[in-house]
CSV table of C-alpha atoms and ligand atoms in Angstrom, one decimal:
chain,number,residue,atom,x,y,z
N,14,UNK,CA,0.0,0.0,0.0
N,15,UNK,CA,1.4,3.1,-0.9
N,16,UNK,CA,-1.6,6.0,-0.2
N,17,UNK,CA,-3.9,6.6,3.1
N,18,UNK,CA,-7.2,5.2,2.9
N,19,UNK,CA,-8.5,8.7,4.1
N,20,UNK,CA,-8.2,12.7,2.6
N,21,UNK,CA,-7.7,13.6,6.4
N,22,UNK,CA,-6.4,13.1,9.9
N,23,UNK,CA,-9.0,13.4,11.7
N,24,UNK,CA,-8.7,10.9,14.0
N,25,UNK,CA,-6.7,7.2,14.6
N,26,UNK,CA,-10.7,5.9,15.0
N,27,UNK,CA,-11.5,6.5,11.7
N,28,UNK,CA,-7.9,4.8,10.0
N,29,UNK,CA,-6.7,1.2,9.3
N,30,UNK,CA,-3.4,-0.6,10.4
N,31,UNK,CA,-2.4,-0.2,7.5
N,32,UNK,CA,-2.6,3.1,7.2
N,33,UNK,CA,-0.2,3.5,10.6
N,34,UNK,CA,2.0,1.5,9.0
N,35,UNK,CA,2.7,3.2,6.2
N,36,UNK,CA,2.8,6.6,8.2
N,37,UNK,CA,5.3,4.5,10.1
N,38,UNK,CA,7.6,2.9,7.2
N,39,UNK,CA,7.5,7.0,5.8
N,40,UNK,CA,8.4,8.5,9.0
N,41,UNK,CA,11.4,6.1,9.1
N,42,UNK,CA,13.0,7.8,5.9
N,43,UNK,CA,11.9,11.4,6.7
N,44,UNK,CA,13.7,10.7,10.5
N,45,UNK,CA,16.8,9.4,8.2
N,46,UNK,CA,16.4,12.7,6.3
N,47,UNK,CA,16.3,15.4,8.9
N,48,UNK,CA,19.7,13.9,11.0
N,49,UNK,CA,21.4,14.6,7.5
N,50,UNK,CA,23.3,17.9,7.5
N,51,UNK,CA,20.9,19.0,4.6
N,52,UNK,CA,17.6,18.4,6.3
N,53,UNK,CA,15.0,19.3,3.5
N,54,UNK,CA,13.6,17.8,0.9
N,55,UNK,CA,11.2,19.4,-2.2
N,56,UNK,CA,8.1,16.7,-1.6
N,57,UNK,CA,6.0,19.8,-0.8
N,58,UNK,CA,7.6,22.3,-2.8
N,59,UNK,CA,4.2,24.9,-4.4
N,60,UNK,CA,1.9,23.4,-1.5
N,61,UNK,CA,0.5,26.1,0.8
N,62,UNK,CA,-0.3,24.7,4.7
N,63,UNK,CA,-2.2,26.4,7.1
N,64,UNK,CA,-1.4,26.2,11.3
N,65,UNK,CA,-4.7,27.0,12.8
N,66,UNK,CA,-4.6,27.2,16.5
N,67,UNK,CA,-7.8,27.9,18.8
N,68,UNK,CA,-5.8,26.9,21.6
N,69,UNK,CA,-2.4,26.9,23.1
N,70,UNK,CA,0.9,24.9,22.0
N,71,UNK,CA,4.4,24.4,22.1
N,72,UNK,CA,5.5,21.1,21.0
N,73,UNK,CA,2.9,20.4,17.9
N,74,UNK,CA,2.4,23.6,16.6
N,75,UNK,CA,6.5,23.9,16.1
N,76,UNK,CA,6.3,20.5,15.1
N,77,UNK,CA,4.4,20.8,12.4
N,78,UNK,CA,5.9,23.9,11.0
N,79,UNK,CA,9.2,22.4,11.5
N,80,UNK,CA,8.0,19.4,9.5
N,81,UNK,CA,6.4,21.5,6.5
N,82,UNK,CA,9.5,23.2,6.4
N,83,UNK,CA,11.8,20.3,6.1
N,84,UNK,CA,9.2,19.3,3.2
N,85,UNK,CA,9.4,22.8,1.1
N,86,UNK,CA,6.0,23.6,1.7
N,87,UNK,CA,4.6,27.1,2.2
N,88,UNK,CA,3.7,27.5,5.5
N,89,UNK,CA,1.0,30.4,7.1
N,90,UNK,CA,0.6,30.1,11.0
N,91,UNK,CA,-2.9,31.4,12.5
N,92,UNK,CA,-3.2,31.7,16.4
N,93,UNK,CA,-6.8,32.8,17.9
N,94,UNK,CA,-5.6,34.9,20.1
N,95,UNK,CA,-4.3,37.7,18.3
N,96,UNK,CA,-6.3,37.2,15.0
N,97,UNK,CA,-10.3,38.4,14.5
N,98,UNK,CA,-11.9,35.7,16.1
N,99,UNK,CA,-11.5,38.3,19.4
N,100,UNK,CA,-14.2,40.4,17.1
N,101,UNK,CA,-16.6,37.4,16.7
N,102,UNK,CA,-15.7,36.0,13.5
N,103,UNK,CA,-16.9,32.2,12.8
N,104,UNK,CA,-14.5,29.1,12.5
N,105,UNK,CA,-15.7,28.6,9.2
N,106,UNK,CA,-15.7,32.2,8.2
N,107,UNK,CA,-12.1,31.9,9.7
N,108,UNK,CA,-11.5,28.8,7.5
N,109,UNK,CA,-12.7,30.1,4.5
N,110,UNK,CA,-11.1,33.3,4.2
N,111,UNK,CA,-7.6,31.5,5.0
N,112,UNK,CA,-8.7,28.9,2.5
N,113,UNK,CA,-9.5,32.1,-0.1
N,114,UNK,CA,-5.9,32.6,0.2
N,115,UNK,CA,-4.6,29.5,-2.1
N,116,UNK,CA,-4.2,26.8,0.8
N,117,UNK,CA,-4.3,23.3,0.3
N,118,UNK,CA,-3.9,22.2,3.6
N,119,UNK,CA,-4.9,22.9,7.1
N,120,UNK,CA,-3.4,21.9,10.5
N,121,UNK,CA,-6.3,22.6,13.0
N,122,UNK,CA,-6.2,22.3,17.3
N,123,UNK,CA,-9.5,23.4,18.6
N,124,UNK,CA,-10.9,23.2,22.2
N,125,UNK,CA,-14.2,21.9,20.6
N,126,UNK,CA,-14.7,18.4,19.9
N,127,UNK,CA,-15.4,17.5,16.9
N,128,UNK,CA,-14.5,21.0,15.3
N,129,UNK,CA,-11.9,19.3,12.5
N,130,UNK,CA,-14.6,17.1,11.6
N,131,UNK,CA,-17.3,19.7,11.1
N,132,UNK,CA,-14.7,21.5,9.1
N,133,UNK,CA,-13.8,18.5,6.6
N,134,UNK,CA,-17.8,18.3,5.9
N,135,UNK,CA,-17.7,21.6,5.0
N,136,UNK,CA,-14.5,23.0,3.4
N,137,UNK,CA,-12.2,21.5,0.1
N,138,UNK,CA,-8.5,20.7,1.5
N,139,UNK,CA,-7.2,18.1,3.4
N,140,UNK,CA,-7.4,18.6,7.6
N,141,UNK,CA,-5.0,17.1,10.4
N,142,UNK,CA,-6.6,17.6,13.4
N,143,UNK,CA,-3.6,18.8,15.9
N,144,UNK,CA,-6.2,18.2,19.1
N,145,UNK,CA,-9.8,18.8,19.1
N,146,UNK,CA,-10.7,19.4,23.0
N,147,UNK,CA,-11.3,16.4,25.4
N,148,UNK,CA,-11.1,13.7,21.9
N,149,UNK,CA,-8.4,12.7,19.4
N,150,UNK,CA,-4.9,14.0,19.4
N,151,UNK,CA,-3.8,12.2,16.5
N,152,UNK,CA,-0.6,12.7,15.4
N,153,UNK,CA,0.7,12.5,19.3
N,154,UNK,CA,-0.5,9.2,18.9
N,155,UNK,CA,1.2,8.3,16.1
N,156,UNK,CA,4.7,9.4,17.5
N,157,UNK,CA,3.9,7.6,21.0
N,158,UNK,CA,3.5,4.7,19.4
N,159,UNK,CA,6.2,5.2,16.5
N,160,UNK,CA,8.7,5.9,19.9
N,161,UNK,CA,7.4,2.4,21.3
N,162,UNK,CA,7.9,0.7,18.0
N,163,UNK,CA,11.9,2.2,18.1
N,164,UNK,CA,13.0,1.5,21.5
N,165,UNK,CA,11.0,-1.8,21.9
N,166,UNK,CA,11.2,-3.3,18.5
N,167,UNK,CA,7.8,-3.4,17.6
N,168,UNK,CA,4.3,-2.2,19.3
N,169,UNK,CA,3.0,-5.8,18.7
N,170,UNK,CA,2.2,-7.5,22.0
N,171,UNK,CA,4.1,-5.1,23.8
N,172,UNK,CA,2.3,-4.2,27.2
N,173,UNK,CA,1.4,-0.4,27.1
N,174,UNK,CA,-0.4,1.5,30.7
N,175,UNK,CA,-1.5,5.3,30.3
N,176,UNK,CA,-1.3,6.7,33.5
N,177,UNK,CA,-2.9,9.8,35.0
N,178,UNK,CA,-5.9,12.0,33.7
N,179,UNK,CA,-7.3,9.9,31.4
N,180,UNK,CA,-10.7,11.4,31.5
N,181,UNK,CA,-9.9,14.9,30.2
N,182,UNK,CA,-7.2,13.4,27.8
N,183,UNK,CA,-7.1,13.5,24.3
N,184,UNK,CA,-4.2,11.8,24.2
N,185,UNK,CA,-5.7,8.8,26.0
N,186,UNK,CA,-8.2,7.9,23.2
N,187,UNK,CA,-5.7,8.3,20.4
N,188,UNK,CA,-3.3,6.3,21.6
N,189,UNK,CA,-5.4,3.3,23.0
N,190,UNK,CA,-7.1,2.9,19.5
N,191,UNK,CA,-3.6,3.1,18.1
N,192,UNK,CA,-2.0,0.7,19.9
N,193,UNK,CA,-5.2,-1.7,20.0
N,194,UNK,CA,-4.9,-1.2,16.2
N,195,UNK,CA,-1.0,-2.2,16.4
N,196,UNK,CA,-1.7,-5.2,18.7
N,197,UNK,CA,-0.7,-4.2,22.1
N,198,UNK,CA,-2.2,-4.7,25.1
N,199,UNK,CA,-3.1,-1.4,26.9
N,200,UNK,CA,-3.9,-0.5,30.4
N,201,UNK,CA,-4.9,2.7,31.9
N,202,UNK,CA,-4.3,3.7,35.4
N,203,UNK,CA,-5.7,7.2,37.3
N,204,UNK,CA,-7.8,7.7,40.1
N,205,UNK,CA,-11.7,6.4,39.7
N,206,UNK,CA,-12.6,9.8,39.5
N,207,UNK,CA,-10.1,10.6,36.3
N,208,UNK,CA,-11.4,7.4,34.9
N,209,UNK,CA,-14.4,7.8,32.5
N,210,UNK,CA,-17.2,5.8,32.8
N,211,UNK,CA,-17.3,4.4,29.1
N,212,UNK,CA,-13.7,3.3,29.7
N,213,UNK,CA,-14.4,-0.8,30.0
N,214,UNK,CA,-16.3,-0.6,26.8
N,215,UNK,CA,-12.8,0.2,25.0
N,216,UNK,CA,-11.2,-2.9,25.8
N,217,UNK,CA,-8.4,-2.1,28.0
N,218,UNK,CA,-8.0,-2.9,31.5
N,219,UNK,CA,-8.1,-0.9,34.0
N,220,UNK,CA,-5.6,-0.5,37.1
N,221,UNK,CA,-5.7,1.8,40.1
N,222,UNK,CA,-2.9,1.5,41.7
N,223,UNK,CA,0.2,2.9,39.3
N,224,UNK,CA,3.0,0.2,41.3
N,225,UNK,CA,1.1,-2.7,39.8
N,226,UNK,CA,0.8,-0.8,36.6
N,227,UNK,CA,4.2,-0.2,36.4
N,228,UNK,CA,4.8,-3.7,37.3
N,229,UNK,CA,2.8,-4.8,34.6
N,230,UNK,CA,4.2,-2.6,31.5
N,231,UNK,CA,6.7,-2.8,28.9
N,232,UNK,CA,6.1,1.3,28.5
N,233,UNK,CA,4.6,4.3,30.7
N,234,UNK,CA,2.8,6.7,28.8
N,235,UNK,CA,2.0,9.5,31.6
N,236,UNK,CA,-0.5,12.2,31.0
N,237,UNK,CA,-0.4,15.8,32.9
N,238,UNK,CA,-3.4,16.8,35.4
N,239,UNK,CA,-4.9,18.9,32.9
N,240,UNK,CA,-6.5,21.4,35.7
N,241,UNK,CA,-7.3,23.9,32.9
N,242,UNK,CA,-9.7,21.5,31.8
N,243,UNK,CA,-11.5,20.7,35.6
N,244,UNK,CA,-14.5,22.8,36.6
N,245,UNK,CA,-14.9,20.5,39.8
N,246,UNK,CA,-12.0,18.8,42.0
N,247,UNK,CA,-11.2,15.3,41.0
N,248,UNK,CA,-8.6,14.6,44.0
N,249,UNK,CA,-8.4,16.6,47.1
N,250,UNK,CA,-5.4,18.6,46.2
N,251,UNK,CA,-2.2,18.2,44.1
N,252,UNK,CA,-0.2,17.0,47.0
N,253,UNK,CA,-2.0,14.1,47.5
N,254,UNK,CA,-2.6,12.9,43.9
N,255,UNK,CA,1.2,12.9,43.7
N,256,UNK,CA,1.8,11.0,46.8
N,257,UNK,CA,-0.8,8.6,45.5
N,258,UNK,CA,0.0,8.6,41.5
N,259,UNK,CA,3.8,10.8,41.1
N,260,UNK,CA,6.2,8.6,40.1
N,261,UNK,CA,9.7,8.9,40.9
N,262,UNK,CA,13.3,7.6,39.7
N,263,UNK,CA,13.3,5.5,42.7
N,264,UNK,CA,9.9,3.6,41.7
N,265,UNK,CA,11.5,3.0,38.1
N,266,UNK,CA,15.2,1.7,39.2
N,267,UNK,CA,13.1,-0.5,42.1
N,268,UNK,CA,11.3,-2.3,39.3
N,269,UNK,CA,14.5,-3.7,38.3
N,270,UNK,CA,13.4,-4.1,34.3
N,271,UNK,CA,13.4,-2.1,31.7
N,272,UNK,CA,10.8,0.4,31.4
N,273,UNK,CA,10.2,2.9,28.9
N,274,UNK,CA,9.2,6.3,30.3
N,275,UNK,CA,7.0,8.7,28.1
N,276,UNK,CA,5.2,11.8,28.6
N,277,UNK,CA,3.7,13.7,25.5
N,278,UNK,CA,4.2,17.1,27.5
N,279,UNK,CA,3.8,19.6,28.7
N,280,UNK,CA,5.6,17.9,32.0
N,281,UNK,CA,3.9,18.8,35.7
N,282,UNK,CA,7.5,18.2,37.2
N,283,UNK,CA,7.3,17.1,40.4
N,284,UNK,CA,3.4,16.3,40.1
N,285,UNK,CA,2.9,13.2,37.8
N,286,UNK,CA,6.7,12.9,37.4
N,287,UNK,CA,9.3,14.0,39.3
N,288,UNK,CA,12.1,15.4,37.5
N,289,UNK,CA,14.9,12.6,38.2
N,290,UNK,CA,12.6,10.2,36.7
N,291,UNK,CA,11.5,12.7,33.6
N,292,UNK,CA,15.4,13.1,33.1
N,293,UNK,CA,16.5,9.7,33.8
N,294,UNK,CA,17.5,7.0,31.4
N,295,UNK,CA,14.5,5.4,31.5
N,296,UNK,CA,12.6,8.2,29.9
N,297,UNK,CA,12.5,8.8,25.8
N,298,UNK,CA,10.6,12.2,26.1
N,299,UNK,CA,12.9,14.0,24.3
N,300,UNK,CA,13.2,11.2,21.7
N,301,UNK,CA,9.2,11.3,21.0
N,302,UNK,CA,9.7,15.4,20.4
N,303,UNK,CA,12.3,14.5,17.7
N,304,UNK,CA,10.2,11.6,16.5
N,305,UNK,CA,6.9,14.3,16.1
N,306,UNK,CA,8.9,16.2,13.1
N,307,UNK,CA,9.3,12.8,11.3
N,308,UNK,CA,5.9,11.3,12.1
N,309,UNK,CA,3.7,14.6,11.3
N,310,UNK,CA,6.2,15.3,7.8
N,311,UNK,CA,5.1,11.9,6.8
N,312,UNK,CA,1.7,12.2,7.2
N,313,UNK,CA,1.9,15.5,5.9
N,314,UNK,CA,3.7,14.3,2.5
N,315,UNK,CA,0.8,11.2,2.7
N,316,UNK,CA,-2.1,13.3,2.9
N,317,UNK,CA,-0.6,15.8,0.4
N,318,UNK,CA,-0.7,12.8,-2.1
N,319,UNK,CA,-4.4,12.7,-1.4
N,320,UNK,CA,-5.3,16.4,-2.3
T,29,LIG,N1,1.9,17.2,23.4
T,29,LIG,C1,1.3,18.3,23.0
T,29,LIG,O1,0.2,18.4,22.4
T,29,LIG,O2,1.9,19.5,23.5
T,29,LIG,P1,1.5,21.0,23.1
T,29,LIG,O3,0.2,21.2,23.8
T,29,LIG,O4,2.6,21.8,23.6
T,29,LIG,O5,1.4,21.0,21.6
């Protein structure tokens, strides 16, 4: 197979296996290309890509513009904050005026669920979603598990616990239905209140106590307290959800295995990790930012072939 069964990211839901691992065998040549002293190729050369952020980033939205730009594309970056959204402009209004412009693709993170896909139903170029509120995080899940893949060998049978706020996490879902998809075994591990209630009808099993998940695990995905996203209290207070669910160098070396540490950022240090385990040698959080240029230029270039 050499094309993506879909025009857009919108989701890992809505693609195949095969789809991954093609993004997967792609990303391995673009990751070959950008640790070359000459790190750009023309694949995207006269292709116009739009960053459209509704809501705050670091790591994707540079990732992506770092990964258009390795690929000669044209890039445009749109942020909310400063643009005329403030003066009560619609997202498809938005859209459509950027799209008037000549672009053929958009890279979209909204705090709305679901706003990508409303998008592709209504507008002619091909849409990544970059995180759509509380739902899909695609391409994050994609590099998690492309970062699994590279340190373990393959993702195949490979034992795989999400620990932390899985109920506000976008992250969460993408990455279970793309390691299901990739035929590992996933676990997720939080307190019952960060747990949501649909969670056993996704096939994974469920742990509260993070020593027995860590136990259990080949690799430690582990999601920030996203308290920007909490109208109530989930836990009493921060102290106690760390004394509870941090997890500390100590807790990794006692295992006495090999354990592969990841966090998709941004890092609560000395909440969900404490820093001597986020820096340690277990950890590969650094690796998975490299491994987001390679991953989101090859879907980039895959989708592009799609247009
Ligand atoms: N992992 C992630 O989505 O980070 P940003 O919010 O900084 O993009």
């Amino acid at each position: 197979m050499s094309k993506l069964s879909q025009k857009h990211l919108l989701g890992i839901k809505n693609i195949t296996r095969d789809d991954i691992e093609l993004i997967f065998e792609t990303a391995d040549n673009f990751k070959e290309v950008i640790n070359r002293p000459i790190r750009k190729v023309p694949s995207l050369r006269d292709v116009t890509i739009a960053n459209v952020f509704f809501e705050n980033s670091t790591r994707t939205r540079l990732s992506f513009e770092l990964a258009e730009k390795r690929l000669s594309a044209d890039v445009v970056n749109f942020s909310a904050s400063n643009s005329s959204v403030k003066k009560g402009e619609t997202l498809l209004d938005t859209v459509n005026n950027i799209l008037a412009m000549k672009v053929e693709m958009v890279v979209m993170r909204h705090a709305s669920v679901g706003a990508p896909h409303f998008l592709s139903r209504h507008i002619n170029a091909a849409i990544v979603n970059a995180g759509d509120g509380t739902h899909e995080h695609p391409t994050q899940a994609l590099l998690d598990a492309f970062s699994i893949r590279e340190k373990l060998g393959s993702v195949s049978g490979k034992k795989v616990a999400i620990i932390g706020d899985i109920l506000h996490s976008r992250v969460a879902l993408s990455n279970i239905f793309a390691l299901q998809k990739l035929g590992a075994k996933v676990m997720v591990c939080g307190p019952p209140t960060l747990l949501p209630k649909y969670i056993h009808t996704l096939g994974v099993q469920v742990e509260l106590d993070v020593q027995k998940a860590l136990q259990w695990c080949d690799a430690a995905n582990v999601l920030r307290i996203q308290l920007e996203r909490q109208q109530i209290k989930y836990f009493p207070s921060l102290r106690e959800y760390t004394l509870y669910y941090g997890i500390t160098r100590k807790m990794l070396d006692e295992l006495n295995k090999e354990i592969v540490l990841m966090h998709p950022g941004p890092i609560n240090r000395g909440v969900e990790l404490s820093s001597d385990a986020a820096d340690s040698a277990h950890s590969v959080i650094l690796d998975q930012v490299e491994n987001g240029v390679a991953v989101r230029m090859a879907v980039l270039y895959l989708l592009a072939a799609t247009v």
